[in-house]
XYZ file of C-alpha atoms in Angstrom:
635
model
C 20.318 -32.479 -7.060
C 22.311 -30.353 -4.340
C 20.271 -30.929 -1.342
C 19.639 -28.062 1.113
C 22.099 -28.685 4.009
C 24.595 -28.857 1.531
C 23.579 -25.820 -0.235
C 23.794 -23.717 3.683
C 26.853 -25.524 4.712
C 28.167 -24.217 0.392
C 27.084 -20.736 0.968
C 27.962 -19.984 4.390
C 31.012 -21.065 4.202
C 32.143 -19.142 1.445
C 30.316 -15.988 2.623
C 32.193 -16.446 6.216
C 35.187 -16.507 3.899
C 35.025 -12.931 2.679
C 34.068 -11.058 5.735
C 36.710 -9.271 7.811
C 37.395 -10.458 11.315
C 39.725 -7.840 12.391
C 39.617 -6.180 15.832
C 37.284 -3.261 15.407
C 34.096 -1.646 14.059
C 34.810 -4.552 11.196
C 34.486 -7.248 13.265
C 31.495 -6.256 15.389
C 29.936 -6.047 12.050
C 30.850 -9.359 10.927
C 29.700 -10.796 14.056
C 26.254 -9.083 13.537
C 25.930 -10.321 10.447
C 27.015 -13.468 11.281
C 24.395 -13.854 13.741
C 21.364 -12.678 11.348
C 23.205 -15.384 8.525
C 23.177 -18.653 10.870
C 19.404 -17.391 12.065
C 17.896 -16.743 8.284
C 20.134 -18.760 6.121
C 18.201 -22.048 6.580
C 14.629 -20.376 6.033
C 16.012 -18.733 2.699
C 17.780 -22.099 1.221
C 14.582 -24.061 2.187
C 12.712 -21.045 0.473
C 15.091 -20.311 -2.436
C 15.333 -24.326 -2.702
C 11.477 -24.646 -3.175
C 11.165 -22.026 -5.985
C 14.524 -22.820 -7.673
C 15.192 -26.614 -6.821
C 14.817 -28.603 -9.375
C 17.549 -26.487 -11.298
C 21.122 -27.410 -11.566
C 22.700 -24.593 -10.670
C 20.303 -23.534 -7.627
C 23.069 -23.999 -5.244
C 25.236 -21.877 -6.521
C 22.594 -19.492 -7.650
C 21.903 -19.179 -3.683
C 25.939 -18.586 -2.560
C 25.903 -16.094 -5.254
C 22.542 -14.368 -3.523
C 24.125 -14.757 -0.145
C 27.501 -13.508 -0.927
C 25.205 -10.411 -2.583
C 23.806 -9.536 0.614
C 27.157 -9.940 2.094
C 28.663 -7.218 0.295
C 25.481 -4.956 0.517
C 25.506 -5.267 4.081
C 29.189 -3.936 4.211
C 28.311 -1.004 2.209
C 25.021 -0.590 4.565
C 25.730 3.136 6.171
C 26.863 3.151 10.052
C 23.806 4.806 11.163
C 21.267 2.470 9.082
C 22.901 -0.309 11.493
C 22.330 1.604 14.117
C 18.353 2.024 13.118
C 18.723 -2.022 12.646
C 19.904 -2.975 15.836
C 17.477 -0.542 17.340
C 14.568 -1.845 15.763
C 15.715 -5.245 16.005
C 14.783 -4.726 19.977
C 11.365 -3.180 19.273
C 10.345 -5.322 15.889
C 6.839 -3.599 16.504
C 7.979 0.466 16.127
C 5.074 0.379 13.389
C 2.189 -0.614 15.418
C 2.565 2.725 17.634
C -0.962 4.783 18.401
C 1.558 8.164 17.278
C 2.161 6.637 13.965
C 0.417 8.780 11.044
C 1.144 8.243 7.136
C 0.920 11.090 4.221
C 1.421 10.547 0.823
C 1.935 12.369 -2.557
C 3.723 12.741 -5.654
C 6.903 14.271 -5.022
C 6.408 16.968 -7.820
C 2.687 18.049 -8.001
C 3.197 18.164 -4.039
C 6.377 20.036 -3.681
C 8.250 20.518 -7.008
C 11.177 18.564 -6.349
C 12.994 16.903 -3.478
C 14.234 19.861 -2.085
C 11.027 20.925 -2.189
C 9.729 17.917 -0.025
C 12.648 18.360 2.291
C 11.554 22.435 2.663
C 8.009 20.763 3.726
C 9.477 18.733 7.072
C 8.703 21.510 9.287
C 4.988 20.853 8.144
C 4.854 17.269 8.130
C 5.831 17.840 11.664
C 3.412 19.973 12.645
C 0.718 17.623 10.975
C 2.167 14.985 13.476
C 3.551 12.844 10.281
C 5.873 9.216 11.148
C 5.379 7.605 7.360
C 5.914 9.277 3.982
C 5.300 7.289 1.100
C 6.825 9.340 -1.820
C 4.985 8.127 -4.880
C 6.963 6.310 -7.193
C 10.120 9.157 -8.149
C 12.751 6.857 -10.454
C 13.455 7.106 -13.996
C 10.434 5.951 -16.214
C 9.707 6.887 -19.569
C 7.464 10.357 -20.364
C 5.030 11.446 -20.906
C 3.575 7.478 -20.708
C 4.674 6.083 -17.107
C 1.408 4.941 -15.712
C 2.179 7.384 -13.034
C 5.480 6.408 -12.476
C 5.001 2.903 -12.077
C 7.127 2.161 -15.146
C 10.730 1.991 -13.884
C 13.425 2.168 -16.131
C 16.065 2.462 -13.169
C 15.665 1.463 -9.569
C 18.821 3.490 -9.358
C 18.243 6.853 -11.058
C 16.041 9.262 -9.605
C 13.976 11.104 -12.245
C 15.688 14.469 -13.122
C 12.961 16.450 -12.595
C 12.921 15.596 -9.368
C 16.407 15.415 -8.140
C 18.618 12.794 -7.749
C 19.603 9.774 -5.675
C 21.753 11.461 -3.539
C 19.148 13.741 -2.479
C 17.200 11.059 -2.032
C 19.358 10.034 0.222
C 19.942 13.391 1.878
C 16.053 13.641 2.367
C 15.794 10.271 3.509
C 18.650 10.983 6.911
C 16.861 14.441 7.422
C 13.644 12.728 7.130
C 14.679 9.931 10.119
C 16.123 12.756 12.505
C 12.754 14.064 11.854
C 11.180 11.208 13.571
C 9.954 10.195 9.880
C 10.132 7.104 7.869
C 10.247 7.020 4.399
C 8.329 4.494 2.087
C 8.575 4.338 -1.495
C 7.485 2.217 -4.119
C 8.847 -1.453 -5.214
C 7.661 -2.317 -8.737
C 8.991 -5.472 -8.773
C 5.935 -7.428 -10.652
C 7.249 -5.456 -14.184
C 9.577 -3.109 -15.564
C 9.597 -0.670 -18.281
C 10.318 -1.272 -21.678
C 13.061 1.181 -21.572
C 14.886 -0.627 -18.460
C 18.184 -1.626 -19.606
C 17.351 -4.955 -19.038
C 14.339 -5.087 -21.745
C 16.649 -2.500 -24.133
C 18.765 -6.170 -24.134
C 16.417 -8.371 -24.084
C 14.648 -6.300 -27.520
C 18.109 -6.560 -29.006
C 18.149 -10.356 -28.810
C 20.551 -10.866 -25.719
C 19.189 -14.299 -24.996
C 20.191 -13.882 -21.102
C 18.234 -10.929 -20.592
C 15.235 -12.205 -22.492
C 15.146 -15.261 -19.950
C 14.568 -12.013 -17.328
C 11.281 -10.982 -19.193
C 7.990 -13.738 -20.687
C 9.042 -13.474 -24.331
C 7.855 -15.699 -27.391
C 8.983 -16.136 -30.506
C 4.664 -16.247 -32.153
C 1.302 -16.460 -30.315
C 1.085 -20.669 -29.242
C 2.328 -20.273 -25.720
C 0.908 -16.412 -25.048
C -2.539 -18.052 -26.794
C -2.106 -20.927 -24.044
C -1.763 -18.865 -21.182
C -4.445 -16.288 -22.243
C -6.927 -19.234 -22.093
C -6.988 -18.704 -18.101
C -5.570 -14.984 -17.271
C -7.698 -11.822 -17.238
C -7.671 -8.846 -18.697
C -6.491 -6.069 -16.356
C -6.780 -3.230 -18.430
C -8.656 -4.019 -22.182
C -8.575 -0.224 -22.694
C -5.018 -0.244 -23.285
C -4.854 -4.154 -24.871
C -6.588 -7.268 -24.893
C -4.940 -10.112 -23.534
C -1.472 -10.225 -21.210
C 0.938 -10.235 -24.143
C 1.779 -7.615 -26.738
C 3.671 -7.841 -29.578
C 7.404 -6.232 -30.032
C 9.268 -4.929 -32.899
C 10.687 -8.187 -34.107
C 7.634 -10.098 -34.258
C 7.974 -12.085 -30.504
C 5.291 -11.541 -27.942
C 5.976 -10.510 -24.019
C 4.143 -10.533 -21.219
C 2.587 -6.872 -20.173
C -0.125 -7.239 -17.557
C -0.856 -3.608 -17.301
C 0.119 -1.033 -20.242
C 2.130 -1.923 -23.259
C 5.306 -0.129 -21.750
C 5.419 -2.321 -19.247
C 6.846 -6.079 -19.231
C 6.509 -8.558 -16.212
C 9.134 -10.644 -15.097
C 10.137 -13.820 -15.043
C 10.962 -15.127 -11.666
C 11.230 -18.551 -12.480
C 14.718 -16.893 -13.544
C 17.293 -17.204 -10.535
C 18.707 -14.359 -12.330
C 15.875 -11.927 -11.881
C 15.080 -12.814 -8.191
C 18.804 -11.971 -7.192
C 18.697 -9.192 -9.633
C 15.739 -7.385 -7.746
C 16.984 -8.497 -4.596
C 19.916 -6.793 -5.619
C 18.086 -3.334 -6.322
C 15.879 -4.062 -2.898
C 19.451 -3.598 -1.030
C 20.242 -0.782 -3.132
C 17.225 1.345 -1.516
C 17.529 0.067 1.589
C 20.807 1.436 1.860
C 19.709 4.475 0.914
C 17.872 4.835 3.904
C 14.417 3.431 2.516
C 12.193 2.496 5.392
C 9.491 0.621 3.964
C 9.021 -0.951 0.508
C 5.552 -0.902 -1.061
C 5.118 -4.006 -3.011
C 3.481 -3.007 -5.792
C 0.879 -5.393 -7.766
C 1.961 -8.909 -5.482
C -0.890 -11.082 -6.499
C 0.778 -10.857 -10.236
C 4.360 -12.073 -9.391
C 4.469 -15.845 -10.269
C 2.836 -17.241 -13.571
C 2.346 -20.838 -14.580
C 0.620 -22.258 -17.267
C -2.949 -23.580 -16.639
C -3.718 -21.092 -14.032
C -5.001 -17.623 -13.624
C -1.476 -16.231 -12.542
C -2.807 -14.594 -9.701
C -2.161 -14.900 -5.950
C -0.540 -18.596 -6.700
C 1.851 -19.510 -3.813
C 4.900 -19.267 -5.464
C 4.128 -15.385 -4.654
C 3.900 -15.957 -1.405
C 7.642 -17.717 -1.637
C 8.954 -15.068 -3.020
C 7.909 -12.462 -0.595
C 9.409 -14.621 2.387
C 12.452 -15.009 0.795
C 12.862 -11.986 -0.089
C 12.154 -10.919 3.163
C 14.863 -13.561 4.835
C 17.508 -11.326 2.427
C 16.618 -8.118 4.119
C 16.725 -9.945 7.395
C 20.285 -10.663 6.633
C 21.397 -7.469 5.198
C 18.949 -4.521 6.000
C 16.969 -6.264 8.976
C 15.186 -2.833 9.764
C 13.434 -2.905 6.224
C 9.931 -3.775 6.054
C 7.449 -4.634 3.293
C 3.710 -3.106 2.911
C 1.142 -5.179 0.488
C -0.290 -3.972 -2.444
C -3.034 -6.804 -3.498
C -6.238 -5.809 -4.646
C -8.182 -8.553 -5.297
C -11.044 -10.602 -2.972
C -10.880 -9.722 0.669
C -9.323 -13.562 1.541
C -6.820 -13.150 -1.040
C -5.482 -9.745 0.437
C -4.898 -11.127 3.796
C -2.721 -14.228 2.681
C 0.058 -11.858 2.289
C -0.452 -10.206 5.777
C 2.495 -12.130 7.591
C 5.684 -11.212 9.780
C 7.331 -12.911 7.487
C 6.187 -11.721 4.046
C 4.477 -8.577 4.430
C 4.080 -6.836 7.460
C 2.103 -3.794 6.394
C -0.553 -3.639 4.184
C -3.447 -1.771 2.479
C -6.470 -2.100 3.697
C -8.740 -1.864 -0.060
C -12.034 -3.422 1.346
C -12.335 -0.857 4.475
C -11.674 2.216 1.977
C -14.600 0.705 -0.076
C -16.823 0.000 1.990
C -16.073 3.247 3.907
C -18.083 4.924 0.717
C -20.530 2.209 0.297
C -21.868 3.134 4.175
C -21.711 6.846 3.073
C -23.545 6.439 -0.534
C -26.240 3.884 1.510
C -26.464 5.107 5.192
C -26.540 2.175 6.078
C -22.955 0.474 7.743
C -24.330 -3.575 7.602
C -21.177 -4.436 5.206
C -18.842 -2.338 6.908
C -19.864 -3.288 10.194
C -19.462 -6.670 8.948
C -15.794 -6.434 7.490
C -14.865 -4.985 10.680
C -16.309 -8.611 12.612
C -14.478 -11.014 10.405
C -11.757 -9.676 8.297
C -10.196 -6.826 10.506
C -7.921 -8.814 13.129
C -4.856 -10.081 11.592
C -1.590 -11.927 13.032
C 0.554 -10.397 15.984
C 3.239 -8.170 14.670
C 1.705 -6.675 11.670
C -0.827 -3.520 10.585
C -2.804 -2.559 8.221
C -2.420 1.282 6.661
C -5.763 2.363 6.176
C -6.742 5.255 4.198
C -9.836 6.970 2.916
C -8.638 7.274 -0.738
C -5.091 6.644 -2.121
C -3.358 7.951 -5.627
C -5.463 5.036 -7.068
C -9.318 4.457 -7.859
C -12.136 3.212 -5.702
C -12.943 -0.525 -6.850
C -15.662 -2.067 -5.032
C -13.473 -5.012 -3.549
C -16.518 -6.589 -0.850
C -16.941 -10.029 -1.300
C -20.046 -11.102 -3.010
C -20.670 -13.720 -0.926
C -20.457 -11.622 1.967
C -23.300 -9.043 0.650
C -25.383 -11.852 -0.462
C -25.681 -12.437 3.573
C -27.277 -8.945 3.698
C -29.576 -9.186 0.920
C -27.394 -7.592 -1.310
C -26.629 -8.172 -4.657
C -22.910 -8.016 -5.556
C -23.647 -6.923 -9.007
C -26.862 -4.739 -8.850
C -24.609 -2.874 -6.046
C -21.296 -2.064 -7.678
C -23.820 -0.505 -10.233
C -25.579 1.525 -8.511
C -22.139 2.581 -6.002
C -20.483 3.789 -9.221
C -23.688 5.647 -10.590
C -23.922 7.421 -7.111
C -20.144 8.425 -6.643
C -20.287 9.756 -10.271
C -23.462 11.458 -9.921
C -25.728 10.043 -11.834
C -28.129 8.655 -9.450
C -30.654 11.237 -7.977
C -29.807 13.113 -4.675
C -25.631 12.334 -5.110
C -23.807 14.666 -3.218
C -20.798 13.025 -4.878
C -18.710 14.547 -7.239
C -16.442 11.363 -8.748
C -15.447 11.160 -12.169
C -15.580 7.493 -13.695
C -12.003 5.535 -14.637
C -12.384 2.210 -16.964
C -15.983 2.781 -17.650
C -17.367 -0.250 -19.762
C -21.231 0.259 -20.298
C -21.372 -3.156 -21.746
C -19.984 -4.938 -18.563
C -21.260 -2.326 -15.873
C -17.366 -2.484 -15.139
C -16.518 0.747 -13.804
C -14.175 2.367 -10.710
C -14.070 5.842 -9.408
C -11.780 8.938 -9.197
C -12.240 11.840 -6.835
C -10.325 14.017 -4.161
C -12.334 12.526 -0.647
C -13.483 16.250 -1.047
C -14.861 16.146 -4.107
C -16.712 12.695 -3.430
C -18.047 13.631 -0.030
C -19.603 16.968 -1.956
C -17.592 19.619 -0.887
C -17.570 21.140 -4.215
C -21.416 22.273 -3.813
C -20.453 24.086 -0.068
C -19.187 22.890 3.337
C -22.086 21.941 5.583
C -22.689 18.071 5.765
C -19.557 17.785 3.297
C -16.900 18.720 5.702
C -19.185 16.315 8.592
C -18.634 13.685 6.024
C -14.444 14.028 5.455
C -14.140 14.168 9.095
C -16.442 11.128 9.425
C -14.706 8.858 6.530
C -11.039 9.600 8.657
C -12.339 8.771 11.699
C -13.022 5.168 10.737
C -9.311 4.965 9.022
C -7.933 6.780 12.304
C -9.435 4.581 15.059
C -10.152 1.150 13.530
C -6.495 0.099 14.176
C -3.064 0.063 12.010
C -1.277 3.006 10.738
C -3.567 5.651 9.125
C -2.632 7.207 5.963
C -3.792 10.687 4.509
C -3.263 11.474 0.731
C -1.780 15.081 1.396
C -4.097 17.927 0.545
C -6.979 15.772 1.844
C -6.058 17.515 5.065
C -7.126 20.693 4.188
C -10.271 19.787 1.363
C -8.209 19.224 -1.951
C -10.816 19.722 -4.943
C -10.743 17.624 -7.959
C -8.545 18.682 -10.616
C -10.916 18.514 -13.978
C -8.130 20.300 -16.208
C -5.922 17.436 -15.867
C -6.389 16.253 -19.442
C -4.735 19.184 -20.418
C -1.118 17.482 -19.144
C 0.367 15.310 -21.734
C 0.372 11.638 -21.219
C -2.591 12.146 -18.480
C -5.987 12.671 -20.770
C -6.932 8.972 -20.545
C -6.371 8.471 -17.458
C -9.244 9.950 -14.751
C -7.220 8.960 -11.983
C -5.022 12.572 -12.777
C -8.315 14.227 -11.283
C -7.698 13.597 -7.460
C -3.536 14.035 -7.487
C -4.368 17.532 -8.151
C -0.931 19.982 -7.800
C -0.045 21.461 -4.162
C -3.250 23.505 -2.951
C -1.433 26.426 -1.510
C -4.512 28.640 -1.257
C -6.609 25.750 0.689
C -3.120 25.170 2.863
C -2.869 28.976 3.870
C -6.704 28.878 5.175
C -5.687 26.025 7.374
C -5.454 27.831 10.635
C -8.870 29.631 9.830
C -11.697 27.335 11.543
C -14.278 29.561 9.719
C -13.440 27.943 6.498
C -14.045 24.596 5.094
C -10.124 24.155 4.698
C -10.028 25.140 8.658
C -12.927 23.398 9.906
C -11.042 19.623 8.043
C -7.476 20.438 9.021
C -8.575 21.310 12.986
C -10.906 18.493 12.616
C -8.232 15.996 11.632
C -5.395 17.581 14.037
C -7.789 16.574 16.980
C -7.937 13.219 15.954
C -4.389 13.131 15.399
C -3.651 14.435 18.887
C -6.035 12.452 20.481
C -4.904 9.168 18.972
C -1.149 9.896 20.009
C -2.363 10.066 24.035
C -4.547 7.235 23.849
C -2.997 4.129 24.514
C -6.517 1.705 23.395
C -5.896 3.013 20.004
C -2.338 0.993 19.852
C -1.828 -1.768 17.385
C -4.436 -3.508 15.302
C -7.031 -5.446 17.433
C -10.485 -5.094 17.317
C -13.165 -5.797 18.964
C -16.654 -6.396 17.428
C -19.865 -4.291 18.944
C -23.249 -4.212 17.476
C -25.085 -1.367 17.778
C -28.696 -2.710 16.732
C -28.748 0.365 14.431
C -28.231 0.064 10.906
C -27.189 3.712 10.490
C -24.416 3.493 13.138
C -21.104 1.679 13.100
C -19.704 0.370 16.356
C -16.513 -1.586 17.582
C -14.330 -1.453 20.366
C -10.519 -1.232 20.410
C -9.017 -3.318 24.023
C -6.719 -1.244 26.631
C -5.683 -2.341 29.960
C -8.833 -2.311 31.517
C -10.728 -0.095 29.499
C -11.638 0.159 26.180
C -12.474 2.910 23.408
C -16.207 2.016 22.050
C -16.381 3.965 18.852
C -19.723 5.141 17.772
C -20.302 6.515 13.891
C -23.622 8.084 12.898
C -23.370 7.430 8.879
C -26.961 8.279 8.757
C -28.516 11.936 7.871
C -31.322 11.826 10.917
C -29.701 11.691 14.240
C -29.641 8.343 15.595
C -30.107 6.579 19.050
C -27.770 3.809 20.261
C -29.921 2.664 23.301
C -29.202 2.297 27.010
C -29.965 -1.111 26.746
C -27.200 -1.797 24.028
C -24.961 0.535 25.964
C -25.690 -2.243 29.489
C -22.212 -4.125 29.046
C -20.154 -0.671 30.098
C -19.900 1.483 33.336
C -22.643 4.194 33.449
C -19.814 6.693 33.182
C -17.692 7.428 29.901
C -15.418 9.895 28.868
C -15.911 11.200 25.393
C -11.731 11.163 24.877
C -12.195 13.753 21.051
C -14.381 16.477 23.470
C -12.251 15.797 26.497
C -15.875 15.707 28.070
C -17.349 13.270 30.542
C -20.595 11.173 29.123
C -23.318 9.252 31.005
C -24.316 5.890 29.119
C -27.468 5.466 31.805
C -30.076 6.764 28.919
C -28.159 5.895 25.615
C -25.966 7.792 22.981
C -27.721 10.221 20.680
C -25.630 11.026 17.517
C -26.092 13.953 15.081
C -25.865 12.976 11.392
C -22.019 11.990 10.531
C -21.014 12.730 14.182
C -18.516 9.997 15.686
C -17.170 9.553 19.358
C -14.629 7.501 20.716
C -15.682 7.162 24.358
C -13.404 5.412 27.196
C -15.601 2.582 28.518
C -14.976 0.455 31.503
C -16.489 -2.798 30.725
C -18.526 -4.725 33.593
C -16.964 -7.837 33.287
């Protein structure tokens, strides 16, 4: 077996080969990349060498990767190494208190991509750094499980435009002050990639890129340990294809995993990676991470080959689009999430059990779990962020730990029951409006859909609704990380209940809360006597406020315990002062006492009302009222 120095020595060398070393733009660039090779080379052998090793042809299966990124970085646009150098020098751009996320799908938002690119002139009013464009390449119709079904990394859908005004978007976009994120789907493709179109026809090289059988023994073996992600659609992982084999579809039928114990299919998607980083792709979203590695025996979830392929793919972008970064999508138990959190794997990610527990607090009044989450599972490594949001394009899933609840009293079970009977209405005195997605009476399995409107019931009037919507953000905005609004939140998006009525979209709830552009809602923005008014002016205070204070930087957190169960507390360090943020989740106004208050200067400054505050006789909150008061603490 090739051992690892070998294997550099092999690939640099033959990579150092092809670059040109003339006098010139040319040779600075070879001497960047140069640089970034002799500093990540080693890491990816050692990684690519622990996935891959015990193959014969791993060494060469590495030059070959290396020499990829070789050539992609000499096709890499001269002002996407400028953006590399730049942010080479400030590796933490993303942890800024002015960063703010949106998201959408490109066409029920805007049309098209021109029609995203008309919308700039918004997002910068709205204060926007981050747009994740949901996922916009080729997939099949009407059946894409929303798009995340590629059938090209490379093609743009039609209806939507095409890759080079993807591209277009993406440089307008940047001189905008605006990154752009869009989806990776790297755990599957569709079954109309080109890849399976070969792999259905027999080509035995690109079946080795998907799981494929020839009968049931080994899919029967591995279904002994793996769950069922969605039963609706099939039972089991594997479904059967035209000619009688089996292959492995975690999610819909339409979509097959792959096989990264191929060489093949790592350099292959390492390949398309490049691809949209030179197109001016900011930040990939790694869709579905936990599912990437499979072995026999095992559940095929969250297994550490995953977390080998993340880092190595990351030590390719290092090399060859070092300004790239990587956000998490893993929902699955709280610990599990945060393995992935890492410089060096994934240094963004979603922040599922704060969303959730976000609702519980509102459905219960009562923030013990939150308040919890906050103490012990907030604070992650230096250099990375979480994106937290108040609802995504996705459904609510209760992701708390149960062992965490059982702490508080609370059953794990008994809970997620009666959270999804309250958020669909069906428990008495809801003011939620939810509709259920993957309802299973028998199991008491069940998530929820819903615009954060709809759920926070703005659909029966404004009042305590729009107190609610303001309340939920405020968490997201001040907790620490990069907050991330699902556009048309901003302004009190309604569920859409005709979205059956779309084809490919009637068994799917989820269509309810990506509800097309709100134009009427948008055009009452400005109006503050209007529920649409009251949210957007709401939200742009928060937004402002963040951007000018300087506590509300980066991700740490500091714990603070209110001794009320109906308000939320923690404190986010500054350079001598802090922000203590206070959140009434109650419906009775609610006292945090002087006594609670004794660690902090008498004198605050409430930094949303631009008001002073005295702490001498405590903090009363109205019902869903929040402050985020400037504290001096006393020692």
């Amino acid at each position: 077996m090739v051992e690892v120095a070998d294997a550099i020595e092999t690939a640099r060398r033959r990579v150092l080969a092809g670059l040109d070393t003339g006098p010139g733009p040319a040779d600075k660039d070879a001497a960047s990349f140069r640089r970034r090779l002799d500093a990540h080379l080693p890491e990816l052998a050692r990684l690519f060498g622990g996935l891959y090793g015990t193959r014969e042809d791993w060494a060469e299966q590495l030059t070959a990767l290396v020499q990829q990124a070789a050539r992609s970085w000499a096709d890499r646009p001269a002002e996407l190494k400028v953006l590399d150098a730049v942010r080479e020098q400030d590796t933490g751009w993303f942890l800024s208190n002015k960063m703010l996320g949106g998201v959408c799908y490109v066409d029920r938002y805007a049309g098209n991509l021109d029609g995203v690119r008309d919308r700039i002139p918004y997002f910068r009013e709205l204060g926007l750094t981050y747009l994740h464009l949901m996922p916009l390449f080729l997939a099949p119709e009407p059946n894409s499980d929303g798009g995340y079904a590629v059938s090209s990394y490379r093609e743009v859908n039609p209806r939507l435009g095409t890759m080079e005004q993807l591209r277009g978007l993406a440089a307008e976009l940047r001189a905008n002050g605006i990154s752009l994120v869009v989806d990776f789907i790297f755990n599957h493709t569709s079954d109309e990639h080109e890849w399976a179109r070969k792999a259905s026809a027999g080509d035995p090289g690109h079946s080795d890129y998907y799981w494929i059988y020839p009968d049931r023994t080994m899919p029967d073996a591995f279904e002994e340990h793996v769950r069922e992600i969605f039963p609706d659609d099939h039972p089991g992982s594997f479904v059967p294809m035209p000619d009688g084999r089996w292959v492995w579809a975690t999610f819909h039928t339409f979509q097959w995993d792959l096989n990264y114990a191929n060489p093949e299919v790592f350099r292959a998607m390492a390949g398309e990676m490049l691809f949209l980083a030179n197109q001016g792709v900011d930040i990939l979203r790694m869709d579905a991470v936990a599912f990437i590695w499979k072995q026999l025996g095992t559940p095929c979830e969250n297994l550490p080959e995953a977390h080998l392929l993340l880092r190595a793919f990351n030590a390719v972008c290092r090399i060859a689009a070092p300004s790239l970064l990587f956000k998490s999508e893993a929902i699955v138990h709280p610990d599990e999430v945060a393995q992935y959190i890492d410089p060096a794997e994934c240094q963004l990610s979603y922040n599922p059990l704060q969303m959730a527990l976000i609702w519980e607090a509102m459905a219960t009044r009562d923030v013990s779990l939150l308040a919890q989450a906050l103490e012990r599972r907030h604070n992650i490594p230096a250099g990375t962020s979480w994106v937290n949001y108040v609802r995504s394009h996705d459904d609510i899933g209760w992701t708390f730990a149960d062992e965490d609840a059982a702490e508080l009293g609370i059953n794990g079970f008994d809970h997620r029951r009666f959270l999804n009977s309250f958020y669909v209405n069906r428990f008495p005195g809801s003011f939620a409006r939810g509709v259920p997605f993957q309802d299973n009476p028998r199991t008491g399995d069940c998530r929820i859909s819903g615009t954060t409107a709809s759920l926070c019931g703005l659909e029966d009037g404004a009042g305590q609704a729009v107190d609610r919507i303001l309340l939920a953000h405020s968490v997201a905005f001040s907790t620490g990380g990069v907050p991330l609004l699902y556009l048309g939140d901003e302004v009190g998006q309604l569920n859409d209940y005709d979205f059956a009525l779309e084809d490919g979209h009637g068994t799917d709830s989820r269509w309810v809360h990506r509800p097309h552009f709100p134009a009427a809602r948008y055009a009452r923005r400005h109006d503050p006597s209007t529920p649409e008014g009251a949210v957007f002016a709401g939200l742009r205070n928060m937004i402002a406020v963040r951007s000018r204070t300087p506590e509300l930087a980066g991700t740490r957190l500091l714990d603070f315990a209110t001794k009320n169960p109906g308000v939320l507390g923690y404190q986010r360090p500054g350079d001598g002062t802090r922000i203590l943020a206070l959140a009434n989740f109650s419906d009775l106004p609610q006292t945090v006492e002087a006594a609670t208050l004794s660690g902090f200067a008498g004198d605050a400054l409430d930094v949303l009302a631009g008001a002073p505050v005295s702490l001498a006789r405590g903090i009363v909150l109205a019902p869903q009222q929040f402050v985020w008061l400037r504290v001096t603490p006393l020692s």
